[in-house]
Tab-separated table of C-alpha atoms and ligand atoms in Angstrom:
chain	number	residue	atom	x	y	z
A	130	MET	CA	120.440	45.197	-45.870
A	131	PRO	CA	121.116	41.884	-47.600
A	132	THR	CA	118.491	39.267	-47.013
A	133	PRO	CA	118.986	35.543	-46.830
A	134	SER	CA	117.415	33.172	-49.234
A	135	THR	CA	113.948	32.528	-47.797
A	136	SER	CA	112.354	30.188	-50.294
A	137	ASN	CA	113.733	27.213	-48.366
A	138	PRO	CA	115.810	28.535	-45.508
A	139	THR	CA	116.933	25.107	-44.356
A	140	ALA	CA	118.204	24.140	-47.798
A	141	PRO	CA	121.977	23.838	-47.888
A	142	ILE	CA	123.671	26.886	-49.315
A	143	SER	CA	127.349	26.689	-49.865
A	144	GLY	CA	129.906	29.003	-51.267
A	145	CYS	CA	132.311	26.122	-51.531
A	146	ALA	CA	132.939	24.189	-54.656
A	147	SER	CA	132.075	20.831	-53.201
A	148	GLY	CA	135.201	19.257	-54.572
A	149	ARG	CA	137.303	21.335	-52.220
A	150	CYS	CA	135.475	20.249	-49.149
A	151	GLY	CA	137.218	17.026	-48.472
A	152	SER	CA	135.799	16.316	-45.044
A	153	SER	CA	133.149	13.692	-44.873
A	154	THR	CA	130.104	13.007	-42.763
A	155	GLN	CA	132.270	10.207	-41.424
A	156	GLN	CA	134.528	12.842	-39.876
A	157	ILE	CA	131.803	14.053	-37.518
A	158	ASP	CA	130.598	10.484	-36.968
A	159	GLU	CA	134.102	9.581	-35.766
A	160	LEU	CA	134.031	12.127	-32.945
A	161	ASP	CA	132.778	11.103	-29.532
A	162	ALA	CA	129.070	11.869	-29.050
A	163	SER	CA	129.464	14.972	-26.902
A	164	THR	CA	132.093	16.544	-29.195
A	165	ALA	CA	130.009	15.711	-32.262
A	166	GLN	CA	127.006	17.408	-30.673
A	167	ARG	CA	129.052	20.520	-29.896
A	168	VAL	CA	130.427	20.895	-33.408
A	169	GLN	CA	127.299	19.916	-35.352
A	170	ASP	CA	126.457	23.526	-36.251
A	171	HIS	CA	130.054	24.705	-36.622
A	172	PRO	CA	130.690	25.096	-40.343
A	173	CYS	CA	134.408	24.406	-40.042
A	174	TYR	CA	134.086	20.978	-38.506
A	175	SER	CA	131.790	18.979	-40.722
A	176	GLU	CA	130.952	18.814	-44.368
A	177	GLU	CA	127.272	18.693	-43.504
A	178	ALA	CA	127.317	21.784	-41.247
A	179	HIS	CA	129.331	23.924	-43.605
A	180	LYS	CA	126.612	23.695	-46.221
A	181	TYR	CA	123.997	25.025	-43.790
A	182	PHE	CA	125.762	27.339	-41.350
A	183	ALA	CA	127.794	30.505	-41.752
A	184	ARG	CA	130.640	31.992	-39.728
A	185	MET	CA	132.379	35.316	-39.521
A	186	HIS	CA	135.715	36.561	-38.272
A	187	VAL	CA	136.004	40.045	-36.769
A	188	ALA	CA	139.375	41.708	-37.265
A	189	VAL	CA	139.906	43.235	-33.827
A	190	ALA	CA	143.430	41.922	-33.261
A	191	PRO	CA	145.992	43.838	-35.343
A	192	ALA	CA	149.058	43.283	-33.147
A	193	CYS	CA	151.120	40.137	-32.970
A	194	ASN	CA	153.664	38.993	-30.423
A	195	ILE	CA	155.672	36.668	-32.626
A	196	GLN	CA	157.050	36.770	-36.153
A	197	CYS	CA	156.399	33.808	-38.438
A	198	ASN	CA	158.448	33.557	-41.605
A	199	TYR	CA	155.282	32.950	-43.628
A	200	CYS	CA	153.357	36.012	-42.461
A	201	ASN	CA	153.162	39.638	-43.531
A	202	ARG	CA	150.155	41.452	-42.155
A	203	LYS	CA	150.786	44.591	-44.214
A	204	TYR	CA	149.674	42.942	-47.408
A	205	ASP	CA	145.988	43.130	-48.291
A	206	CYS	CA	144.302	42.109	-51.469
A	207	SER	CA	140.533	41.816	-51.473
A	208	ASN	CA	140.750	39.064	-54.056
A	209	GLU	CA	142.911	37.020	-51.838
A	210	SER	CA	141.829	34.691	-49.153
A	211	ARG	CA	144.484	33.881	-46.614
A	212	PRO	CA	144.788	34.246	-42.880
A	213	GLY	CA	146.324	37.513	-41.757
A	214	VAL	CA	144.590	39.504	-44.487
A	215	VAL	CA	141.919	42.122	-43.690
A	216	SER	CA	140.451	45.245	-45.240
A	217	GLU	CA	139.413	47.049	-42.025
A	218	VAL	CA	140.671	46.676	-38.459
A	219	LEU	CA	137.797	47.108	-35.990
A	220	THR	CA	137.407	48.311	-32.429
A	221	ALA	CA	135.465	46.012	-30.101
A	222	ALA	CA	132.361	48.226	-30.426
A	223	GLN	CA	132.573	48.140	-34.230
A	224	ALA	CA	133.099	44.382	-34.165
A	225	VAL	CA	129.989	43.906	-32.036
A	226	LYS	CA	127.952	46.127	-34.342
A	227	LYS	CA	129.183	44.291	-37.416
A	228	THR	CA	128.489	40.884	-35.866
A	229	LEU	CA	124.930	41.840	-34.941
A	230	ALA	CA	124.358	43.236	-38.436
A	231	VAL	CA	125.675	40.113	-40.138
A	232	ALA	CA	123.806	37.812	-37.759
A	233	ALA	CA	120.580	39.694	-38.495
A	234	ALA	CA	121.077	39.500	-42.254
A	235	ILE	CA	122.346	35.914	-42.386
A	236	PRO	CA	120.305	33.773	-39.964
A	237	GLN	CA	122.554	30.794	-40.774
A	238	MET	CA	125.285	32.561	-38.752
A	239	SER	CA	126.325	30.246	-35.938
A	240	VAL	CA	129.949	31.102	-35.184
A	241	LEU	CA	131.855	34.283	-34.424
A	242	GLY	CA	135.628	33.965	-34.440
A	243	ILE	CA	138.591	36.224	-33.751
A	244	ALA	CA	141.463	35.177	-35.952
A	245	GLY	CA	143.647	38.220	-36.381
A	246	PRO	CA	144.939	39.770	-38.491
A	247	GLY	CA	147.505	39.512	-35.665
A	248	ASP	CA	146.995	37.303	-32.645
A	249	ALA	CA	143.731	37.316	-30.667
A	250	LEU	CA	145.590	37.070	-27.348
A	251	ALA	CA	148.182	39.718	-28.207
A	252	ASN	CA	145.140	42.056	-28.249
A	253	PRO	CA	143.341	40.815	-25.137
A	254	GLU	CA	141.378	43.997	-24.363
A	255	ARG	CA	139.658	44.136	-27.750
A	256	THR	CA	139.232	40.379	-27.964
A	257	PHE	CA	137.598	39.986	-24.553
A	258	ALA	CA	135.570	43.192	-24.822
A	259	THR	CA	134.082	41.809	-28.062
A	260	PHE	CA	133.327	38.446	-26.473
A	261	ALA	CA	131.900	40.058	-23.320
A	262	GLU	CA	129.389	42.140	-25.205
A	263	LEU	CA	128.417	39.482	-27.719
A	264	SER	CA	127.894	36.871	-25.049
A	265	GLU	CA	125.289	39.272	-23.589
A	266	ARG	CA	123.667	40.430	-26.806
A	267	ALA	CA	123.886	37.342	-29.013
A	268	PRO	CA	124.311	34.425	-26.612
A	269	ASP	CA	123.232	31.931	-29.278
A	270	LEU	CA	126.432	32.496	-31.272
A	271	LYS	CA	129.348	30.163	-30.652
A	272	LEU	CA	132.557	32.027	-29.897
A	273	CYS	CA	135.940	30.920	-31.241
A	274	LEU	CA	139.429	32.295	-31.269
A	275	SER	CA	142.688	31.467	-32.990
A	276	THR	CA	146.043	32.036	-31.407
A	277	ASN	CA	149.719	31.290	-31.777
A	278	GLY	CA	149.543	30.122	-28.155
A	279	LEU	CA	152.234	32.352	-26.672
A	280	MET	CA	149.864	34.030	-24.193
A	281	LEU	CA	147.400	31.174	-23.926
A	282	PRO	CA	148.161	29.973	-20.373
A	283	ARG	CA	147.627	33.504	-19.056
A	284	TYR	CA	144.170	33.848	-20.653
A	285	VAL	CA	142.723	30.357	-20.408
A	286	ASP	CA	140.483	31.278	-17.464
A	287	GLN	CA	139.112	34.324	-19.257
A	288	ILE	CA	138.476	32.219	-22.351
A	289	ALA	CA	136.506	29.781	-20.198
A	290	ALA	CA	134.625	32.604	-18.445
A	291	TYR	CA	133.208	33.892	-21.760
A	292	HIS	CA	132.160	30.364	-22.768
A	293	VAL	CA	134.474	30.344	-25.755
A	294	ASP	CA	133.683	26.971	-27.191
A	295	HIS	CA	136.583	26.308	-29.555
A	296	VAL	CA	140.173	27.507	-29.639
A	297	THR	CA	142.527	26.989	-32.548
A	298	ILE	CA	146.241	26.945	-31.744
A	299	THR	CA	148.734	27.149	-34.576
A	300	ILE	CA	151.429	24.628	-33.700
A	301	ASN	CA	154.008	24.135	-36.424
A	302	CYS	CA	156.510	22.130	-34.392
A	303	ILE	CA	157.381	20.710	-31.014
A	304	ASP	CA	161.131	20.780	-31.708
A	305	PRO	CA	162.852	24.148	-31.041
A	306	GLU	CA	165.486	23.456	-33.728
A	307	ILE	CA	162.693	23.340	-36.291
A	308	GLY	CA	160.953	26.260	-34.607
A	309	ALA	CA	164.067	28.414	-35.021
A	310	GLN	CA	163.664	28.067	-38.798
A	311	ILE	CA	160.059	29.252	-38.659
A	312	TYR	CA	160.061	31.952	-35.934
A	313	PRO	CA	162.841	34.573	-36.046
A	314	TRP	CA	161.606	36.181	-32.822
A	315	ILE	CA	158.919	36.386	-30.168
A	316	PHE	CA	158.045	39.238	-27.834
A	317	TRP	CA	158.123	37.873	-24.302
A	318	ASN	CA	158.267	39.592	-20.916
A	319	HIS	CA	158.832	43.039	-22.513
A	320	ARG	CA	161.769	41.919	-24.603
A	321	ARG	CA	162.439	40.431	-27.979
A	322	VAL	CA	163.733	36.852	-27.772
A	323	THR	CA	165.313	35.236	-30.833
A	324	GLY	CA	166.611	31.886	-32.084
A	325	ARG	CA	166.173	28.577	-30.310
A	326	GLU	CA	165.243	30.216	-27.009
A	327	ALA	CA	162.273	31.942	-28.669
A	328	SER	CA	160.990	28.633	-29.995
A	329	GLU	CA	161.496	26.879	-26.681
A	330	ILE	CA	159.305	29.449	-24.934
A	331	LEU	CA	156.662	29.412	-27.656
A	332	ILE	CA	156.443	25.610	-27.801
A	333	SER	CA	156.227	25.282	-24.045
A	334	GLN	CA	153.461	27.927	-23.822
A	335	GLN	CA	151.517	26.264	-26.643
A	336	GLN	CA	151.667	22.836	-25.027
A	337	LYS	CA	150.764	24.191	-21.604
A	338	GLY	CA	147.874	26.206	-23.053
A	339	LEU	CA	146.571	23.152	-24.923
A	340	GLU	CA	146.574	21.086	-21.730
A	341	MET	CA	144.837	23.851	-19.733
A	342	LEU	CA	142.083	24.276	-22.348
A	343	VAL	CA	141.421	20.551	-22.485
A	344	GLU	CA	141.259	20.444	-18.669
A	345	ARG	CA	138.500	23.065	-18.820
A	346	GLY	CA	136.506	21.194	-21.459
A	347	ILE	CA	137.199	23.704	-24.257
A	348	LEU	CA	137.519	22.106	-27.685
A	349	VAL	CA	140.951	22.574	-29.229
A	350	LYS	CA	141.786	22.373	-32.899
A	351	VAL	CA	145.436	22.511	-33.912
A	352	ASN	CA	146.480	24.199	-37.141
A	353	SER	CA	149.870	23.449	-38.677
A	354	VAL	CA	151.438	25.032	-41.726
A	355	MET	CA	153.246	22.443	-43.836
A	356	ILE	CA	156.614	23.836	-44.910
A	357	PRO	CA	158.487	21.394	-47.147
A	358	GLY	CA	162.034	20.721	-46.018
A	359	ILE	CA	161.417	22.340	-42.626
A	360	ASN	CA	158.573	20.698	-40.725
A	361	ASP	CA	156.969	18.308	-43.225
A	362	GLN	CA	158.671	15.229	-41.764
A	363	HIS	CA	157.942	16.403	-38.228
A	364	LEU	CA	154.206	17.108	-38.383
A	365	LYS	CA	153.204	13.484	-37.880
A	366	GLU	CA	154.877	13.639	-34.486
A	367	VAL	CA	153.108	16.949	-33.787
A	368	SER	CA	149.797	15.227	-34.613
A	369	ARG	CA	150.565	12.359	-32.251
A	370	VAL	CA	151.505	14.651	-29.366
A	371	VAL	CA	148.598	17.083	-29.664
A	372	ARG	CA	146.147	14.231	-29.932
A	373	ALA	CA	147.602	12.627	-26.826
A	374	LYS	CA	147.037	15.926	-25.046
A	375	GLY	CA	143.396	16.101	-26.098
A	376	ALA	CA	143.160	18.205	-29.290
A	377	PHE	CA	140.116	16.943	-31.181
A	378	LEU	CA	141.096	17.952	-34.693
A	379	HIS	CA	144.308	18.628	-36.631
A	380	ASN	CA	144.299	20.881	-39.653
A	381	VAL	CA	147.464	20.638	-41.766
A	382	MET	CA	147.478	23.542	-44.211
A	383	PRO	CA	149.847	24.276	-47.076
A	384	LEU	CA	152.359	27.103	-46.815
A	385	ILE	CA	151.184	29.980	-49.038
A	386	SER	CA	154.403	31.437	-50.403
A	387	ASP	CA	154.682	34.148	-53.016
A	388	PRO	CA	157.393	36.839	-53.334
A	389	ALA	CA	154.589	39.385	-53.903
A	390	HIS	CA	153.382	38.852	-50.324
A	391	GLY	CA	156.707	40.103	-48.979
A	392	THR	CA	157.039	37.306	-46.426
A	393	HIS	CA	160.456	35.927	-45.518
A	394	PHE	CA	159.610	32.569	-47.089
A	395	GLY	CA	158.118	34.263	-50.146
A	396	LEU	CA	161.241	36.374	-50.665
A	397	THR	CA	163.696	33.540	-50.035
A	398	GLY	CA	162.008	31.132	-52.431
A	399	GLN	CA	160.731	28.667	-49.851
A	400	ARG	CA	158.169	26.634	-51.759
A	401	GLY	CA	154.801	25.424	-50.509
A	402	PRO	CA	153.821	21.749	-50.760
A	403	THR	CA	152.247	20.267	-53.864
A	404	PRO	CA	148.623	19.065	-53.422
A	405	GLN	CA	149.950	15.503	-53.531
A	406	GLU	CA	152.495	16.192	-50.774
A	407	LEU	CA	149.826	17.826	-48.632
A	408	LYS	CA	147.403	14.938	-49.085
A	409	ALA	CA	150.108	12.360	-48.346
A	410	LEU	CA	150.959	14.110	-45.074
A	411	GLN	CA	147.291	14.493	-44.117
A	412	ASP	CA	146.780	10.776	-44.808
A	413	ASP	CA	149.859	9.966	-42.729
A	414	CYS	CA	148.628	12.049	-39.808
A	415	ALA	CA	145.088	10.685	-40.141
A	416	GLY	CA	146.239	7.416	-38.602
A	417	ASP	CA	146.876	9.419	-35.450
A	418	MET	CA	143.831	11.677	-35.246
A	419	ASN	CA	140.823	13.301	-36.886
A	420	MET	CA	142.027	15.449	-39.732
A	421	MET	CA	140.330	18.546	-41.080
A	422	ARG	CA	140.582	18.712	-44.849
A	423	HIS	CA	138.136	21.384	-45.907
A	424	CYS	CA	139.685	24.458	-44.270
A	425	GLN	CA	139.488	27.352	-46.691
A	426	GLN	CA	142.309	29.330	-44.999
A	427	CYS	CA	139.865	32.179	-44.597
A	428	ARG	CA	140.665	35.859	-44.235
A	429	ALA	CA	140.692	37.328	-40.740
A	430	ASP	CA	137.551	39.294	-41.710
A	431	ALA	CA	135.736	36.526	-43.598
A	432	VAL	CA	131.913	36.669	-43.571
A	433	GLY	CA	129.346	34.113	-44.727
A	434	MET	CA	129.410	30.470	-45.709
A	435	LEU	CA	132.795	28.792	-46.002
A	436	GLY	CA	134.226	29.490	-49.426
A	437	GLU	CA	132.251	32.695	-49.980
A	438	ASP	CA	133.129	36.151	-48.753
A	439	ARG	CA	130.297	38.604	-48.139
A	440	GLY	CA	132.518	41.042	-46.252
A	441	ALA	CA	131.961	43.804	-48.810
A	442	GLU	CA	128.235	43.866	-47.890
A	443	PHE	CA	129.093	44.733	-44.286
A	444	THR	CA	131.616	47.566	-44.338
A	445	LEU	CA	131.431	49.987	-41.390
A	446	GLU	CA	129.755	52.533	-43.617
A	447	LYS	CA	127.059	50.091	-44.737
A	448	ILE	CA	126.262	48.722	-41.291
A	449	GLU	CA	125.830	52.259	-39.940
A	450	ALA	CA	122.837	52.582	-42.255
A	451	MET	CA	121.272	49.253	-41.205
A	452	GLN	CA	118.310	49.021	-38.820
A	453	ILE	CA	118.753	45.959	-36.653
A	454	ASP	CA	116.268	44.339	-34.283
A	455	GLU	CA	118.692	42.169	-32.310
A	456	HIS	CA	116.074	40.154	-30.446
A	457	ALA	CA	113.963	39.376	-33.472
A	458	ALA	CA	117.119	38.400	-35.368
A	459	MET	CA	118.213	36.068	-32.582
A	460	GLY	CA	114.759	34.460	-32.580
A	461	ARG	CA	115.028	33.852	-36.332
A	462	ARG	CA	118.493	32.319	-35.935
A	463	ILE	CA	117.420	30.029	-33.130
A	464	ALA	CA	114.325	28.865	-35.031
A	465	LEU	CA	116.295	28.277	-38.224
A	466	ARG	CA	119.058	26.438	-36.364
A	467	ALA	CA	116.496	24.166	-34.695
A	468	ALA	CA	114.909	23.424	-38.086
A	469	ILE	CA	118.273	22.704	-39.712
A	470	ASN	CA	119.433	20.543	-36.817
A	471	ALA	CA	116.173	18.583	-36.873
A	472	GLU	CA	116.597	18.034	-40.594
A	473	LEU	CA	120.233	16.996	-40.174
A	474	ALA	CA	119.314	14.664	-37.303
A	475	GLU	CA	116.698	13.046	-39.543
A	476	LYS	CA	119.277	12.649	-42.311
A	477	ARG	CA	121.778	11.146	-39.863
A	478	ALA	CA	119.169	8.735	-38.520
A	479	ALA	CA	118.263	7.700	-42.072
A	480	ARG	CA	121.943	7.253	-42.860
A	481	HIS	CA	122.487	5.107	-39.773
A	482	ALA	CA	119.372	3.040	-40.512
A	483	ALA	CA	120.543	2.518	-44.093
A	484	SER	CA	123.999	1.445	-42.998
A	485	ALA	CA	122.533	-0.876	-40.339
A	486	GLN	CA	120.418	-2.435	-43.084
A	487	VAL	CA	123.454	-2.844	-45.330
A	488	ILE	CA	125.376	-4.482	-42.487
A	489	ALA	CA	122.480	-6.844	-41.727
A	490	LEU	CA	122.152	-7.706	-45.408
A	491	HIS	CA	125.893	-8.232	-45.650
A	492	ARG	CA	125.821	-10.526	-42.626
A	493	ALA	CA	122.905	-12.471	-44.055
A	494	THR	CA	124.324	-12.905	-47.530
A	495	VAL	CA	128.083	-12.922	-47.167
A	496	SER	CA	129.441	-15.692	-45.026
A	497	PRO	CA	132.451	-14.506	-43.065
A	498	GLY	CA	133.672	-18.093	-43.308
A	499	ARG	CA	132.153	-21.209	-41.784
A	500	PRO	CA	133.818	-23.408	-39.150
A	501	VAL	CA	136.310	-25.984	-40.413
A	502	ARG	CA	137.039	-29.213	-38.580
A	503	MET	CA	140.697	-30.280	-38.632
A	504	ALA	CA	142.602	-33.308	-37.328
A	505	VAL	CA	146.114	-32.730	-35.980
A	506	ALA	CA	148.881	-35.292	-35.468
A	507	SER	CA	150.737	-34.012	-32.431
A	508	SER	CA	152.434	-35.779	-29.501
A	509	THR	CA	151.769	-32.917	-27.096
A	510	GLY	CA	148.812	-31.082	-28.629
A	511	ALA	CA	150.924	-27.945	-28.870
A	512	ILE	CA	153.231	-28.567	-31.846
A	513	ILE	CA	152.611	-30.384	-35.115
A	514	ASP	CA	155.416	-32.898	-34.607
A	515	THR	CA	154.009	-36.284	-35.602
A	516	HIS	CA	154.151	-38.319	-38.804
A	517	PHE	CA	150.648	-39.303	-39.926
A	518	GLY	CA	151.558	-42.995	-39.895
A	519	HIS	CA	152.961	-42.776	-36.329
A	520	ALA	CA	150.099	-40.890	-34.745
A	521	LYS	CA	148.463	-42.668	-31.793
A	522	SER	CA	145.685	-40.146	-31.712
A	523	PHE	CA	144.488	-37.057	-33.501
A	524	ARG	CA	143.426	-33.878	-31.838
A	525	ILE	CA	140.201	-32.628	-33.435
A	526	LEU	CA	139.834	-28.850	-33.779
A	527	GLU	CA	136.958	-26.629	-34.836
A	528	VAL	CA	138.458	-23.510	-36.418
A	529	THR	CA	136.530	-20.281	-37.117
A	530	ALA	CA	137.487	-16.708	-37.999
A	531	ASP	CA	138.152	-15.886	-34.379
A	532	SER	CA	138.649	-19.151	-32.506
A	533	VAL	CA	140.460	-22.482	-32.478
A	534	HIS	CA	138.399	-24.789	-30.330
A	535	THR	CA	139.474	-28.330	-29.341
A	536	LEU	CA	136.580	-30.782	-29.698
A	537	GLY	CA	138.532	-33.764	-28.327
A	538	THR	CA	140.983	-36.454	-29.387
A	539	ARG	CA	140.384	-39.554	-31.411
A	540	ALA	CA	142.470	-42.665	-31.061
A	541	ALA	CA	144.242	-43.919	-34.165
A	542	ALA	CA	145.549	-47.380	-34.903
A	543	GLN	CA	149.095	-46.640	-36.007
A	544	TYR	CA	149.288	-47.016	-39.749
A	545	CYS	CA	153.069	-47.729	-39.719
A	546	GLY	CA	153.354	-50.163	-36.827
A	547	GLY	CA	156.312	-52.065	-38.320
A	548	GLU	CA	156.796	-55.013	-40.664
A	549	ALA	CA	154.590	-57.364	-38.644
A	550	ASP	CA	151.616	-55.088	-39.165
A	551	CYS	CA	152.112	-54.468	-42.854
A	552	GLY	CA	149.349	-56.758	-43.931
A	553	GLU	CA	147.010	-54.869	-41.647
A	554	ALA	CA	148.029	-51.472	-42.948
A	555	ASP	CA	145.101	-51.061	-45.306
A	556	ASN	CA	142.592	-51.920	-42.621
A	557	THR	CA	144.274	-49.624	-40.143
A	558	LEU	CA	144.214	-46.775	-42.621
A	559	ALA	CA	140.578	-47.429	-43.431
A	560	ARG	CA	139.695	-47.246	-39.712
A	561	THR	CA	141.610	-44.013	-39.324
A	562	LEU	CA	139.918	-42.512	-42.371
A	563	ALA	CA	136.557	-43.481	-40.950
A	564	SER	CA	137.333	-41.864	-37.603
A	565	LEU	CA	138.401	-38.636	-39.323
A	566	ALA	CA	135.544	-38.638	-41.846
A	567	ASP	CA	134.032	-35.367	-40.564
A	568	CYS	CA	137.385	-33.528	-40.849
A	569	GLU	CA	138.306	-31.486	-43.876
A	570	VAL	CA	142.026	-31.106	-43.143
A	571	MET	CA	144.630	-33.334	-41.489
A	572	LEU	CA	147.750	-31.559	-40.217
A	573	CYS	CA	150.861	-33.635	-39.562
A	574	SER	CA	154.645	-33.320	-39.751
A	575	ARG	CA	154.993	-35.808	-42.622
A	576	ILE	CA	152.902	-38.300	-44.603
A	577	GLY	CA	153.578	-40.940	-47.237
A	578	ILE	CA	152.296	-40.815	-50.800
A	579	GLU	CA	149.833	-43.662	-50.466
A	580	PRO	CA	147.941	-42.461	-47.395
A	581	TRP	CA	148.054	-38.931	-48.869
A	582	GLY	CA	146.074	-40.126	-51.896
A	583	LYS	CA	143.609	-42.060	-49.764
A	584	LEU	CA	142.956	-39.141	-47.452
A	585	GLU	CA	142.357	-36.886	-50.448
A	586	ALA	CA	140.038	-39.422	-51.997
A	587	ALA	CA	138.086	-39.434	-48.711
A	588	GLY	CA	137.687	-35.660	-48.888
A	589	ILE	CA	140.270	-34.959	-46.152
A	590	ARG	CA	143.073	-32.685	-47.297
A	591	PRO	CA	146.460	-33.749	-45.827
A	592	ASP	CA	148.769	-30.852	-44.986
A	593	GLY	CA	152.394	-31.386	-43.955
A	594	SER	CA	153.501	-27.832	-44.650
A	595	HIS	CA	153.181	-26.638	-41.040
A	596	ALA	CA	155.562	-29.196	-39.490
A	597	MET	CA	156.901	-28.134	-36.082
A	598	GLU	CA	154.606	-25.121	-35.961
A	599	ASP	CA	152.316	-24.162	-33.106
A	600	VAL	CA	149.008	-26.007	-33.584
A	601	ALA	CA	146.654	-23.038	-33.103
A	602	SER	CA	148.632	-20.699	-35.382
A	603	ALA	CA	148.912	-23.298	-38.101
A	604	ALA	CA	145.178	-24.062	-37.854
A	605	ARG	CA	144.342	-20.360	-38.172
A	606	ALA	CA	146.658	-19.975	-41.167
A	607	VAL	CA	145.083	-22.962	-42.918
A	608	TRP	CA	141.557	-21.619	-42.212
A	609	GLN	CA	142.514	-18.189	-43.578
A	610	ALA	CA	143.984	-19.707	-46.745
A	611	MET	CA	140.793	-21.716	-47.257
A	612	LEU	CA	138.700	-18.574	-46.808
A	613	GLU	CA	140.788	-16.588	-49.274
A	614	SER	CA	140.725	-19.316	-51.899
A	615	GLY	CA	136.926	-19.534	-51.673
A	616	GLN	CA	136.838	-23.072	-50.213
A	617	LEU	CA	134.590	-21.936	-47.372
A	618	ALA	CA	131.821	-20.837	-49.686
A	619	ASN	CA	130.546	-24.454	-49.905
A	620	ALA	CA	129.569	-26.934	-47.225
A	621	PRO	CA	132.284	-29.475	-46.246
A	622	ALA	CA	132.645	-32.563	-48.452
A	623	HIS	CA	131.241	-35.005	-45.864
A	624	GLN	CA	128.073	-32.918	-45.515
A	625	ARG	CA	127.668	-32.659	-49.260
A	626	ARG	CA	127.986	-36.448	-49.489
A	627	ALA	CA	125.352	-36.928	-46.800
B	818	SF4	S1	140.155	29.561	-41.620
B	818	SF4	FE1	139.596	27.390	-41.549
B	818	SF4	S2	138.946	27.100	-39.472
B	818	SF4	FE2	138.876	29.341	-39.821
B	818	SF4	S3	136.777	29.763	-40.516
B	818	SF4	FE3	138.000	29.359	-42.321
B	818	SF4	S4	137.670	27.155	-42.653
B	818	SF4	FE4	137.068	27.562	-40.577
């Protein structure tokens, strides 16, 4: 019987090359608290968990009720890792035996999934018999299933009754025209349905099933296969819709297409996406919802940590020879899980404390921009419509990153009062400059050269470039420009003078 590493059982062990595991701790941090708590020991849903916890799929579901153009369940290669591939199909009793054997040998085991090689819900007897027995004999294991969704509405209540925690639905489209290019037929109500009608039924069952699962509090992940030229432009819309209906994660996977696999797409030369195309689509969809990026597209009989396959250690022949103490094994798993979760919680707390410190430091050292006082020449206070020399008063604003606050108005002796006042002009201007001395900017519709120079010399920057604009918007734009040009790093000129 294989034994786990015991020198430091809570140390992360990962079969994944870390470069492939693109999900981040941020991914789990972005989930709401209750979802994050439910997926914290599910290796598929966080980078952290997949280094500590293992999962296995039991291949109890050989039959399928639809045909996808990318699938051929006859093909098996033990060197190949792709959904739909298995070495042994199991009965429910064999699946239970294998699960208990694996869970005894690998105490990091936290999740048991049924993911084929056909469809879990096209084989309901075996699927639910497996869940029924395991929920009695290994109640600490989380149960998952993957489905194409065709029979989902019929089985949602049974799924809930066995406390299945997560369901993955493969949804490649919500448009039956696109679906007709992916699904040549479905088996529905004892008959084979083809073409657009087949896709209409499938899509409607998938959407209904998704809604019913969410209503019952079951976590739903949506898988989509990206097929260039067929659904690549459409998957962003799929992401938007499934998120709106409550799916918590979307996993866009590349089409695996090779003539040797004997699939329709493989034989007709349909290409898969390049890594760049896949990433671009995942980035595009990420605006709409949490994206999973570290899926390993595991075999339907995968065993162990993500990225490793220990299936060969647990063939039916080998597990027959194993002596298993189920209760002791469950005790070990529960103790190990508690230790790992405590360690992860400590790491998360340290991470949060560190980021809080960084934020505090940032706030203390990096000014987000100080307030700027501005004078505005405006007849109404709403629009910058007044020539500096004609202004009877100036509205005084205090402008910050998120507010434009009026401090009051200040009377101005009109600088251009007509010929009779020309001799007084210099005095008038001097009085106005004095009354605006604490302002850094003066916004007006127009201004002459001479007063422009005098304002500048007094440390007040005249600005006539926002003529006839809304006062608040113009003030914000001027503040932003000052921030970006670094003018807000220093105290205002009048304070520096003082
Ligand atoms: S196929 Fe993807 S979702 Fe399923 S166990 Fe592997 S990584 Fe997790």
